[in-house]
């Protein structure tokens, strides 16, 4: 079976499980993001929550991208990795006071505000610090991302954003607040979106929102479409760079940009998913009555996506080219949900074989936990092995 290229000989001396990042693929992806967004003068902030590994962050910062943060910790990590404060945006439904202070103290580019209550608190803090906070309203555009329910964020029933019907009220409140300034409109409808028509609907909805703002005499400096572009988890070897060309082209074609207005994006997964793999070892091959299990030394503590979102990851036995057999590939964690895949086609598995779980660069290492008193996984990089 077709496999990714891995330095298997070098892997043999590294204790498993570990994350492995293909740095040339990351750079190639970033170059594509730059080329395709520069075509239209679009601005890109990388969504740090997809992967906050310091080395990965500093490489992304090299390419001039900004950072989209959802916590104070991510703001600190971004600053440490070299993202300039004036390219940091801060989103999230539950910003704590210390996080708001951190953002204000560093004069970050923009707070993406998700409720009237948050706007008032931000205004209070900005007043205490004698500053004016730049804000974008995160609008819940009621566009269906047509993705997994747990990663859909733009519908009425989601906790995120200001509902469209409430926009007028929040704009009225804004007029009474002296220490916040509206500079943008933001929306993020979900993640792993592979149906590009969802982005078409989003661009069209933004036109409608802007028309409503026009009627109130408001023009914002930027509109921000969040992230969400999906990756091909089934074909990481063929389609290792997501279709950034088609993605940006949709907005270029449909969005009615106001004179001088900037257009912003916040891709996370699409930038980092394909460059990362979780490398694990087969501990045991267990023959069941009706099936065989390949029991790995990695579990959902290292990669939680299959357990949490029923996500698919391509799994490859990179130690041999034996004929394929079918296995349920499972981890060692004491939970029935600790399954990476059922009826997975693998080159015949033996104890000690190295197994690569592909497309694990996004929401992989960053979601690792120490459940069962396990150690957090270590990362290795293709250019440092
Ligand atoms: C998670 C998130 C993103 C990134 O989403 P991806 O699907 O990883 O591209 C962007 N913006 C906001 C506000 C987010 O919460």
CSV table of C-alpha atoms and ligand atoms in Angstrom, one decimal:
chain,number,residue,atom,x,y,z
A,1,UNK,CA,0.0,0.0,0.0
A,2,UNK,CA,1.1,3.6,-0.8
A,3,UNK,CA,2.8,5.2,2.2
A,4,UNK,CA,4.3,8.5,3.2
A,5,UNK,CA,8.0,8.8,3.2
A,6,UNK,CA,9.5,8.5,6.7
A,7,UNK,CA,13.1,8.1,7.9
A,8,UNK,CA,12.3,4.7,9.4
A,9,UNK,CA,15.9,3.8,10.2
A,10,UNK,CA,16.2,6.9,12.3
A,11,UNK,CA,12.8,6.3,14.0
A,12,UNK,CA,14.0,2.9,15.3
A,13,UNK,CA,16.1,4.6,18.0
A,14,UNK,CA,13.5,7.0,19.1
A,15,UNK,CA,11.2,6.0,22.0
A,16,UNK,CA,7.6,5.8,20.8
A,17,UNK,CA,5.0,7.3,20.7
A,18,UNK,CA,6.1,10.6,19.3
A,19,UNK,CA,5.0,13.3,16.9
A,20,UNK,CA,6.9,13.7,13.6
A,21,UNK,CA,6.7,16.9,11.6
A,22,UNK,CA,7.6,17.1,7.9
A,23,UNK,CA,9.1,20.7,7.9
A,24,UNK,CA,9.4,20.9,4.1
A,25,UNK,CA,5.7,20.1,3.7
A,26,UNK,CA,4.9,22.8,6.3
A,27,UNK,CA,7.0,25.3,4.4
A,28,UNK,CA,5.5,24.4,1.1
A,29,UNK,CA,2.0,24.7,2.6
A,30,UNK,CA,2.8,28.1,4.0
A,31,UNK,CA,4.3,29.3,0.7
A,32,UNK,CA,1.0,28.2,-1.0
A,33,UNK,CA,-1.0,30.1,1.7
A,34,UNK,CA,1.1,33.2,1.0
A,35,UNK,CA,0.9,33.0,-2.8
A,36,UNK,CA,-2.8,32.4,-2.9
A,37,UNK,CA,-3.8,35.0,-0.3
A,38,UNK,CA,-1.4,37.6,-1.7
A,39,UNK,CA,-3.2,37.4,-5.1
A,40,UNK,CA,-6.1,39.3,-3.6
A,41,UNK,CA,-4.2,41.2,-0.8
A,42,UNK,CA,-5.9,39.0,1.8
A,43,UNK,CA,-4.6,38.9,5.4
A,44,UNK,CA,-4.1,35.5,7.2
A,45,UNK,CA,-3.9,34.9,10.9
A,46,UNK,CA,-3.0,31.3,11.8
A,47,UNK,CA,-5.3,29.7,14.3
A,48,UNK,CA,-2.9,28.8,17.1
A,49,UNK,CA,-5.2,26.3,18.7
A,50,UNK,CA,-4.7,23.8,15.8
A,51,UNK,CA,-1.0,23.4,16.8
A,52,UNK,CA,0.8,25.5,19.4
A,53,UNK,CA,4.1,23.6,19.3
A,54,UNK,CA,6.8,26.4,19.7
A,55,UNK,CA,8.9,25.3,16.7
A,56,UNK,CA,5.9,25.0,14.4
A,57,UNK,CA,4.6,28.4,15.6
A,58,UNK,CA,8.0,30.1,15.0
A,59,UNK,CA,8.1,28.7,11.4
A,60,UNK,CA,4.6,30.0,10.7
A,61,UNK,CA,5.6,33.4,12.2
A,62,UNK,CA,8.5,33.6,9.7
A,63,UNK,CA,6.1,33.7,6.8
A,64,UNK,CA,4.6,36.9,8.1
A,65,UNK,CA,1.2,35.4,9.1
A,66,UNK,CA,-0.6,36.8,12.1
A,67,UNK,CA,-2.0,34.7,15.0
A,68,UNK,CA,-5.6,34.0,15.9
A,69,UNK,CA,-5.7,33.2,19.6
A,70,UNK,CA,-8.4,31.8,21.8
A,71,UNK,CA,-6.7,32.2,25.2
A,72,UNK,CA,-4.2,34.2,27.2
A,73,UNK,CA,-1.8,31.2,27.0
A,74,UNK,CA,-2.0,31.3,23.2
A,75,UNK,CA,-1.3,35.0,23.2
A,76,UNK,CA,1.8,34.4,25.3
A,77,UNK,CA,2.9,31.4,23.0
A,78,UNK,CA,2.4,33.6,19.9
A,79,UNK,CA,4.4,36.5,21.3
A,80,UNK,CA,7.2,34.1,22.3
A,81,UNK,CA,7.2,32.5,18.8
A,82,UNK,CA,7.7,35.9,17.2
A,83,UNK,CA,4.3,37.0,16.1
A,84,UNK,CA,4.1,40.8,16.4
A,85,UNK,CA,1.3,41.9,18.9
A,86,UNK,CA,-0.2,44.1,16.2
A,87,UNK,CA,-1.0,40.9,14.2
A,88,UNK,CA,-2.7,39.0,17.1
A,89,UNK,CA,-6.4,38.7,17.3
A,90,UNK,CA,-8.1,37.3,20.3
A,91,UNK,CA,-11.4,35.3,20.0
A,92,UNK,CA,-13.3,33.1,22.4
A,93,UNK,CA,-16.7,33.1,24.2
A,94,UNK,CA,-15.2,33.1,27.7
A,95,UNK,CA,-12.3,35.6,28.0
A,96,UNK,CA,-11.2,35.8,31.6
A,97,UNK,CA,-10.2,39.2,33.1
A,98,UNK,CA,-6.5,38.4,33.1
A,99,UNK,CA,-6.7,37.4,29.5
A,100,UNK,CA,-8.4,40.7,28.5
A,101,UNK,CA,-5.7,42.6,30.5
A,102,UNK,CA,-3.0,40.6,28.8
A,103,UNK,CA,-4.4,41.6,25.4
A,104,UNK,CA,-4.8,45.2,26.3
A,105,UNK,CA,-1.3,45.4,27.9
A,106,UNK,CA,0.2,44.1,24.7
A,107,UNK,CA,-1.9,46.3,22.4
A,108,UNK,CA,-3.0,43.4,20.3
A,109,UNK,CA,-4.6,44.1,16.9
A,110,UNK,CA,-8.2,43.1,17.8
A,111,UNK,CA,-10.5,41.5,20.2
A,112,UNK,CA,-13.2,39.4,18.5
A,113,UNK,CA,-16.1,40.0,20.8
A,114,UNK,CA,-18.8,37.4,21.2
A,115,UNK,CA,-21.4,39.0,23.4
A,116,UNK,CA,-22.8,42.3,24.7
A,117,UNK,CA,-21.7,41.3,28.2
A,118,UNK,CA,-18.1,40.8,27.1
A,119,UNK,CA,-18.1,44.1,25.2
A,120,UNK,CA,-19.0,46.0,28.5
A,121,UNK,CA,-16.3,44.2,30.5
A,122,UNK,CA,-13.7,44.9,27.8
A,123,UNK,CA,-14.8,48.6,27.8
A,124,UNK,CA,-14.3,48.7,31.6
A,125,UNK,CA,-10.9,47.2,31.4
A,126,UNK,CA,-9.8,49.5,28.6
A,127,UNK,CA,-11.1,52.5,30.5
A,128,UNK,CA,-9.0,51.5,33.6
A,129,UNK,CA,-6.0,51.3,31.4
A,130,UNK,CA,-6.8,54.5,29.6
A,131,UNK,CA,-6.8,52.7,26.3
A,132,UNK,CA,-9.2,52.1,23.4
A,133,UNK,CA,-9.6,48.5,22.5
A,134,UNK,CA,-10.2,47.6,18.9
A,135,UNK,CA,-13.0,45.1,18.5
A,136,UNK,CA,-14.6,43.0,15.8
A,137,UNK,CA,-18.0,41.5,16.4
A,138,UNK,CA,-18.2,37.8,15.9
A,139,UNK,CA,-21.5,37.3,14.2
A,140,UNK,CA,-23.2,34.0,14.2
A,141,UNK,CA,-24.1,34.0,10.5
A,142,UNK,CA,-26.4,31.0,10.6
A,143,UNK,CA,-24.6,29.2,7.8
A,144,UNK,CA,-24.5,25.5,8.0
A,145,UNK,CA,-20.9,24.3,7.7
A,146,UNK,CA,-22.1,20.8,6.8
A,147,UNK,CA,-19.4,19.2,8.9
A,148,UNK,CA,-19.4,17.1,12.1
A,149,UNK,CA,-21.8,18.5,14.8
A,150,UNK,CA,-19.0,18.9,17.3
A,151,UNK,CA,-17.1,21.2,15.0
A,152,UNK,CA,-20.0,23.3,13.7
A,153,UNK,CA,-20.0,26.7,15.2
A,154,UNK,CA,-22.1,29.1,13.1
A,155,UNK,CA,-25.6,27.9,13.8
A,156,UNK,CA,-28.2,29.6,16.1
A,157,UNK,CA,-27.9,26.8,18.7
A,158,UNK,CA,-24.1,27.1,19.0
A,159,UNK,CA,-22.6,29.0,22.0
A,160,UNK,CA,-20.4,31.1,19.7
A,161,UNK,CA,-20.9,34.6,18.4
A,162,UNK,CA,-23.6,37.3,18.5
A,163,UNK,CA,-26.9,36.2,16.8
A,164,UNK,CA,-27.7,38.2,13.7
A,165,UNK,CA,-31.0,39.2,15.2
A,166,UNK,CA,-29.1,40.8,18.2
A,167,UNK,CA,-26.7,42.8,16.1
A,168,UNK,CA,-28.8,46.0,16.3
A,169,UNK,CA,-28.9,45.9,20.1
A,170,UNK,CA,-25.1,45.4,20.4
A,171,UNK,CA,-24.5,48.3,18.0
A,172,UNK,CA,-26.7,50.5,20.1
A,173,UNK,CA,-24.7,49.4,23.2
A,174,UNK,CA,-21.5,50.2,21.3
A,175,UNK,CA,-22.5,53.8,20.9
A,176,UNK,CA,-22.6,54.3,24.7
A,177,UNK,CA,-19.1,52.8,25.3
A,178,UNK,CA,-16.1,55.1,25.0
A,179,UNK,CA,-13.2,52.7,25.2
A,180,UNK,CA,-14.0,50.2,22.5
A,181,UNK,CA,-13.8,50.9,18.8
A,182,UNK,CA,-15.5,48.7,16.2
A,183,UNK,CA,-13.0,47.8,13.4
A,184,UNK,CA,-14.3,44.6,12.0
A,185,UNK,CA,-16.9,41.9,11.5
A,186,UNK,CA,-15.9,38.3,12.2
A,187,UNK,CA,-17.5,35.0,11.7
A,188,UNK,CA,-16.2,31.4,11.9
A,189,UNK,CA,-18.7,28.7,10.9
A,190,UNK,CA,-16.9,25.5,11.8
A,191,UNK,CA,-14.0,23.2,10.9
A,192,UNK,CA,-13.0,20.5,8.5
A,193,UNK,CA,-15.3,22.1,5.8
A,194,UNK,CA,-14.8,20.3,2.5
A,195,UNK,CA,-18.0,21.5,0.8
A,196,UNK,CA,-16.9,24.8,-0.6
A,197,UNK,CA,-20.5,25.9,-1.0
A,198,UNK,CA,-20.6,26.6,2.7
A,199,UNK,CA,-18.0,29.3,2.1
A,200,UNK,CA,-20.1,30.7,-0.8
A,201,UNK,CA,-23.0,31.0,1.6
A,202,UNK,CA,-20.8,32.7,4.2
A,203,UNK,CA,-19.5,35.3,1.7
A,204,UNK,CA,-23.0,36.1,0.6
A,205,UNK,CA,-24.2,36.3,4.2
A,206,UNK,CA,-21.4,38.8,4.9
A,207,UNK,CA,-22.6,41.0,2.0
A,208,UNK,CA,-26.0,41.0,3.7
A,209,UNK,CA,-24.5,41.9,7.1
A,210,UNK,CA,-22.6,44.7,5.5
A,211,UNK,CA,-25.7,46.1,3.9
A,212,UNK,CA,-27.3,46.2,7.3
A,213,UNK,CA,-24.3,48.1,8.6
A,214,UNK,CA,-24.5,50.5,5.6
A,215,UNK,CA,-28.0,51.3,6.7
A,216,UNK,CA,-26.7,52.4,10.1
A,217,UNK,CA,-23.9,54.3,8.5
A,218,UNK,CA,-21.2,52.0,9.6
A,219,UNK,CA,-18.3,50.7,7.5
A,220,UNK,CA,-15.8,48.5,9.2
A,221,UNK,CA,-12.0,48.4,8.3
A,222,UNK,CA,-12.0,44.6,7.9
A,223,UNK,CA,-14.2,41.6,7.5
A,224,UNK,CA,-12.9,38.3,8.9
A,225,UNK,CA,-14.1,34.8,7.7
A,226,UNK,CA,-12.4,32.7,10.4
A,227,UNK,CA,-11.0,29.3,9.4
A,228,UNK,CA,-12.5,26.0,8.6
A,229,UNK,CA,-11.0,24.9,5.3
A,230,UNK,CA,-10.8,21.1,5.4
A,231,UNK,CA,-8.0,18.7,4.6
A,232,UNK,CA,-8.1,15.3,2.8
A,233,UNK,CA,-7.6,12.8,5.6
A,234,UNK,CA,-8.0,9.9,3.2
A,235,UNK,CA,-5.3,10.9,0.7
A,236,UNK,CA,-2.5,12.6,2.7
A,237,UNK,CA,0.1,11.3,0.1
A,238,UNK,CA,-1.7,12.7,-3.0
A,239,UNK,CA,-3.4,15.8,-1.6
A,240,UNK,CA,-1.1,17.0,1.0
A,241,UNK,CA,-1.8,20.7,0.4
A,242,UNK,CA,-5.4,21.9,0.8
A,243,UNK,CA,-7.1,23.8,-2.1
A,244,UNK,CA,-6.2,27.3,-0.9
A,245,UNK,CA,-6.6,28.6,-4.5
A,246,UNK,CA,-10.3,27.6,-4.7
A,247,UNK,CA,-10.9,28.7,-1.2
A,248,UNK,CA,-9.7,32.3,-1.5
A,249,UNK,CA,-11.2,32.5,-5.1
A,250,UNK,CA,-14.7,31.9,-3.7
A,251,UNK,CA,-14.4,35.1,-1.5
A,252,UNK,CA,-12.8,37.1,-4.3
A,253,UNK,CA,-15.7,36.2,-6.6
A,254,UNK,CA,-18.6,36.7,-4.2
A,255,UNK,CA,-17.6,39.2,-1.5
A,256,UNK,CA,-18.5,42.9,-2.1
A,257,UNK,CA,-15.5,44.6,-0.5
A,258,UNK,CA,-15.9,48.2,0.6
A,259,UNK,CA,-13.3,50.7,-0.6
A,260,UNK,CA,-10.1,50.3,1.5
A,261,UNK,CA,-11.5,47.3,3.4
A,262,UNK,CA,-9.3,44.4,4.4
A,263,UNK,CA,-10.3,40.8,4.2
A,264,UNK,CA,-9.0,38.5,6.9
A,265,UNK,CA,-8.9,34.7,7.3
A,266,UNK,CA,-7.9,32.4,10.2
A,267,UNK,CA,-7.0,28.9,8.9
A,268,UNK,CA,-5.7,26.4,11.4
A,269,UNK,CA,-6.1,22.8,10.4
A,270,UNK,CA,-5.4,23.4,6.7
A,271,UNK,CA,-2.0,24.9,7.5
A,272,UNK,CA,-0.7,22.2,9.8
A,273,UNK,CA,-2.7,18.9,9.6
A,274,UNK,CA,-0.8,17.2,6.8
A,275,UNK,CA,2.7,17.9,8.0
A,276,UNK,CA,2.3,15.9,11.2
A,277,UNK,CA,2.2,12.2,12.0
A,278,UNK,CA,1.9,10.4,15.2
A,279,UNK,CA,4.4,7.5,15.2
A,280,UNK,CA,3.7,4.6,17.4
A,281,UNK,CA,4.8,1.0,17.8
A,282,UNK,CA,2.7,-2.2,17.8
A,283,UNK,CA,2.9,-3.7,21.3
A,284,UNK,CA,0.8,-6.8,20.7
A,285,UNK,CA,-1.2,-8.4,17.9
A,286,UNK,CA,-4.2,-10.0,19.6
A,287,UNK,CA,-6.2,-12.6,17.8
A,288,UNK,CA,-9.9,-12.2,18.7
A,289,UNK,CA,-12.6,-14.7,17.7
A,290,UNK,CA,-13.8,-12.7,14.8
A,291,UNK,CA,-11.1,-10.1,14.3
A,292,UNK,CA,-7.5,-9.2,15.0
A,293,UNK,CA,-6.4,-6.2,17.1
A,294,UNK,CA,-3.2,-4.3,16.6
A,295,UNK,CA,-2.6,-2.8,20.1
A,296,UNK,CA,-0.4,0.3,19.9
A,297,UNK,CA,1.7,2.2,22.5
A,298,UNK,CA,-0.2,5.4,21.5
A,299,UNK,CA,-3.7,6.1,22.6
A,300,UNK,CA,-6.2,8.9,22.7
A,301,UNK,CA,-3.9,10.6,25.2
A,302,UNK,CA,-1.7,11.4,22.2
A,303,UNK,CA,-4.4,11.7,19.5
A,304,UNK,CA,-8.0,12.2,20.7
A,305,UNK,CA,-9.7,13.1,17.4
A,306,UNK,CA,-11.0,9.5,16.6
A,307,UNK,CA,-12.4,9.1,20.1
A,308,UNK,CA,-13.8,12.7,20.3
A,309,UNK,CA,-15.1,13.4,16.8
A,310,UNK,CA,-15.2,9.9,15.2
A,311,UNK,CA,-12.4,11.3,13.1
A,312,UNK,CA,-10.7,9.2,10.4
A,313,UNK,CA,-6.9,9.1,10.3
A,314,UNK,CA,-5.1,7.1,7.7
A,315,UNK,CA,-3.0,4.4,9.4
A,316,UNK,CA,0.1,2.9,7.8
A,317,UNK,CA,2.5,0.2,8.9
A,318,UNK,CA,5.8,1.8,7.9
A,319,UNK,CA,8.0,-1.2,8.9
A,320,UNK,CA,7.2,-3.6,6.2
A,321,UNK,CA,5.6,-4.3,2.8
A,322,UNK,CA,4.0,-7.6,3.8
A,323,UNK,CA,0.5,-8.4,2.3
A,324,UNK,CA,-2.3,-6.4,3.9
A,325,UNK,CA,-4.5,-7.8,6.6
A,326,UNK,CA,-7.4,-6.2,8.6
A,327,UNK,CA,-7.0,-5.0,12.1
A,328,UNK,CA,-8.9,-3.0,14.7
A,329,UNK,CA,-6.2,-0.5,15.7
A,330,UNK,CA,-6.4,0.4,19.3
A,331,UNK,CA,-4.5,2.1,22.1
A,332,UNK,CA,-3.6,1.1,25.6
A,333,UNK,CA,-5.9,3.5,27.5
A,334,UNK,CA,-8.5,1.9,29.8
A,335,UNK,CA,-11.5,3.3,27.9
A,336,UNK,CA,-13.5,1.5,25.2
A,337,UNK,CA,-13.4,4.6,23.0
A,338,UNK,CA,-9.6,4.3,22.7
A,339,UNK,CA,-9.8,3.0,19.1
A,340,UNK,CA,-8.0,4.6,16.2
A,341,UNK,CA,-9.8,2.6,13.5
A,342,UNK,CA,-11.8,-0.5,12.8
A,343,UNK,CA,-11.2,-3.0,10.0
A,344,UNK,CA,-8.1,-1.0,9.0
A,345,UNK,CA,-6.0,-2.4,6.1
A,346,UNK,CA,-2.4,-2.6,7.3
A,347,UNK,CA,0.6,-4.5,6.0
A,348,UNK,CA,0.8,-7.5,8.3
A,349,UNK,CA,1.5,-6.3,11.8
A,350,UNK,CA,4.2,-7.7,14.1
A,351,UNK,CA,5.2,-6.7,17.6
A,352,UNK,CA,7.6,-3.7,17.3
A,353,UNK,CA,6.4,-2.5,13.9
A,354,UNK,CA,6.2,1.2,13.5
A,355,UNK,CA,2.8,2.6,12.8
A,356,UNK,CA,2.2,6.1,11.4
A,357,UNK,CA,-1.1,7.9,12.1
A,358,UNK,CA,-1.3,10.4,9.3
A,359,UNK,CA,-2.6,14.0,9.0
A,360,UNK,CA,-2.2,14.4,12.8
A,361,UNK,CA,-0.5,17.9,12.7
A,362,UNK,CA,-3.8,19.7,13.7
A,363,UNK,CA,-5.6,19.1,16.9
A,364,UNK,CA,-3.2,16.3,17.7
A,365,UNK,CA,-0.2,17.1,19.9
A,366,UNK,CA,-1.9,20.2,21.2
A,367,UNK,CA,-4.8,18.1,22.6
A,368,UNK,CA,-2.6,15.5,24.3
A,369,UNK,CA,-3.4,14.7,27.9
A,370,UNK,CA,-1.7,12.9,30.8
A,371,UNK,CA,-4.7,10.6,31.5
A,372,UNK,CA,-3.6,7.3,33.0
A,373,UNK,CA,-0.5,9.2,34.2
A,374,UNK,CA,1.0,9.1,30.8
A,375,UNK,CA,3.8,11.4,29.6
A,376,UNK,CA,3.0,14.0,27.0
A,377,UNK,CA,4.4,13.1,23.6
A,378,UNK,CA,7.7,14.5,22.4
A,379,UNK,CA,8.0,16.0,18.9
A,380,UNK,CA,10.7,15.5,16.2
A,381,UNK,CA,11.2,17.5,13.1
A,382,UNK,CA,12.3,16.3,9.6
A,383,UNK,CA,15.1,18.9,9.4
A,384,UNK,CA,16.6,18.0,12.8
A,385,UNK,CA,16.8,14.3,12.7
B,1,LIG,C1,-10.8,27.1,15.6
B,1,LIG,C2,-10.9,28.4,15.0
B,1,LIG,C3,-10.3,28.7,13.8
B,1,LIG,C4,-9.5,27.7,13.0
B,1,LIG,O1,-10.3,26.6,12.5
B,1,LIG,P1,-9.7,25.5,11.5
B,1,LIG,O2,-10.8,24.7,11.2
B,1,LIG,O3,-8.6,24.8,12.2
B,1,LIG,O4,-9.2,26.2,10.3
B,1,LIG,C5,-10.4,30.0,13.3
B,1,LIG,N1,-11.0,30.9,13.9
B,1,LIG,C6,-11.6,30.7,15.1
B,1,LIG,C7,-12.3,31.8,15.8
B,1,LIG,C8,-11.6,29.4,15.7
B,1,LIG,O5,-12.2,29.2,16.8
